[in-house]
Amino acid sequence: MLPQSLSESLGKLGRIAVLTGAGISADSGLGTFRGKDGIWNKMRPEELASMEGFLANPQLVWEWYTYRRSLLAAAEPNPGHKALAEWQGIHPDFTLITQNVDGLHQLAGSKNVLELHGSIRVNRCLNCGSETENEPQVFKDHVPYCSCGGRLRPGVVWFGEMLSEATLTSAFEAAQTCDLFLTIGTSAAVYPAASLPEIASAHGAVTVEVNIEETAFTRLADFHFAASASVAVPMLLDAWLVHHPLSILRHEK
Ligand code: APR
């Protein structure tokens, strides 16, 4: 059961913005970066997720991304991803911003996803800048190359790199103008993504955090759900639907 005050807040139809992090994909079997079994507890981000690390050892970095892509091949969107896709389908004034590079939101049916940190499914050429999801055809020392002869890198944002200005501008605009901001499965440790719920809160939005643990944002959040995203997000959607006549559009499962 949701707190009455949250249920009333959900009753206000308005603009919804959502920020997700690795935690929403945890129930799809993908690892998170921080916390007790975090990826960064076992590996050094500077070596595997930075341009310096890539230039120093492109083969190691490609081995790591190829391994992560193999995990993705077995991963399916979970009820948390699916509920967000359904919510957007019913209420178009809904902006989904993610730090994740796994593409599971899109696989669940979410549209116009703002991928702040890029996509692991994309290869980008260091020479001509072309981007593709197709399997590379040319390899030298186990490192893929573009047909132009340039070296390929994963299409993700590495530590120390700038985010896409257009994507970030859209994300900031959504945080500044929304009535309800959901922050789901993120440690709120990495900026500028972590500033989005703070901006939403400062602009008067109702802020709801879904995380199995407390985070740096918890003390600011209006509501904190200490629950798994795959359980809590469908519950939030159900509570929102109770208040909205749009629920007649929801197809019974
Ligand atoms: N449901 C909800 N939250 C969960 C779940 C779950 N099932 N499992 C884990 N979490 C929470 C953890 O408690 C943690 O707060 O998800 C959060 C994951 O935090 P991080 O591992 O730091 O991932 P994220 O916040 O997405 O990291 C941000 O850091 O390394 C960079 O670019 C990388 O995009 C990433 C960014």
CSV table of N, CA and C in Angstrom, one decimal, residues 11 13 90 240-250:
chain,number,residue,atom,x,y,z
A,11,GLY,N,-2.0,11.4,-7.9
A,11,GLY,CA,-3.3,11.8,-8.5
A,11,GLY,C,-3.3,13.0,-9.4
A,13,LEU,N,-2.4,14.8,-12.3
A,13,LEU,CA,-1.9,14.5,-13.7
A,13,LEU,C,-0.9,15.6,-14.1
A,90,ILE,N,0.8,5.2,-21.9
A,90,ILE,CA,-0.5,5.7,-21.5
A,90,ILE,C,-0.5,7.2,-21.3
A,240,TRP,N,-0.8,5.1,-9.7
A,240,TRP,CA,-1.0,6.3,-10.6
A,240,TRP,C,-2.3,6.0,-11.4
A,241,LEU,N,-2.4,4.8,-11.9
A,241,LEU,CA,-3.6,4.4,-12.8
A,241,LEU,C,-4.9,4.5,-12.0
A,242,VAL,N,-4.9,4.3,-10.8
A,242,VAL,CA,-6.1,4.3,-10.0
A,242,VAL,C,-6.7,5.7,-10.1
A,243,HIS,N,-5.8,6.7,-10.2
A,243,HIS,CA,-6.3,8.1,-10.2
A,243,HIS,C,-6.6,8.6,-11.5
A,244,HIS,N,-6.3,7.8,-12.6
A,244,HIS,CA,-6.3,8.5,-13.9
A,244,HIS,C,-7.3,7.7,-14.8
A,245,PRO,N,-8.2,8.5,-15.4
A,245,PRO,CA,-9.2,7.9,-16.3
A,245,PRO,C,-8.5,7.2,-17.4
A,246,LEU,N,-7.2,7.6,-17.6
A,246,LEU,CA,-6.5,6.9,-18.7
A,246,LEU,C,-6.4,5.4,-18.5
A,247,SER,N,-6.7,5.0,-17.3
A,247,SER,CA,-6.5,3.6,-17.0
A,247,SER,C,-7.4,2.7,-17.9
A,248,ILE,N,-8.5,3.3,-18.4
A,248,ILE,CA,-9.4,2.5,-19.3
A,248,ILE,C,-8.6,2.1,-20.5
A,249,LEU,N,-7.5,2.8,-20.8
A,249,LEU,CA,-6.7,2.5,-22.0
A,249,LEU,C,-5.7,1.3,-21.7
A,250,ARG,N,-5.6,1.0,-20.4
A,250,ARG,CA,-4.6,0.0,-20.1
A,250,ARG,C,-5.2,-1.4,-20.4
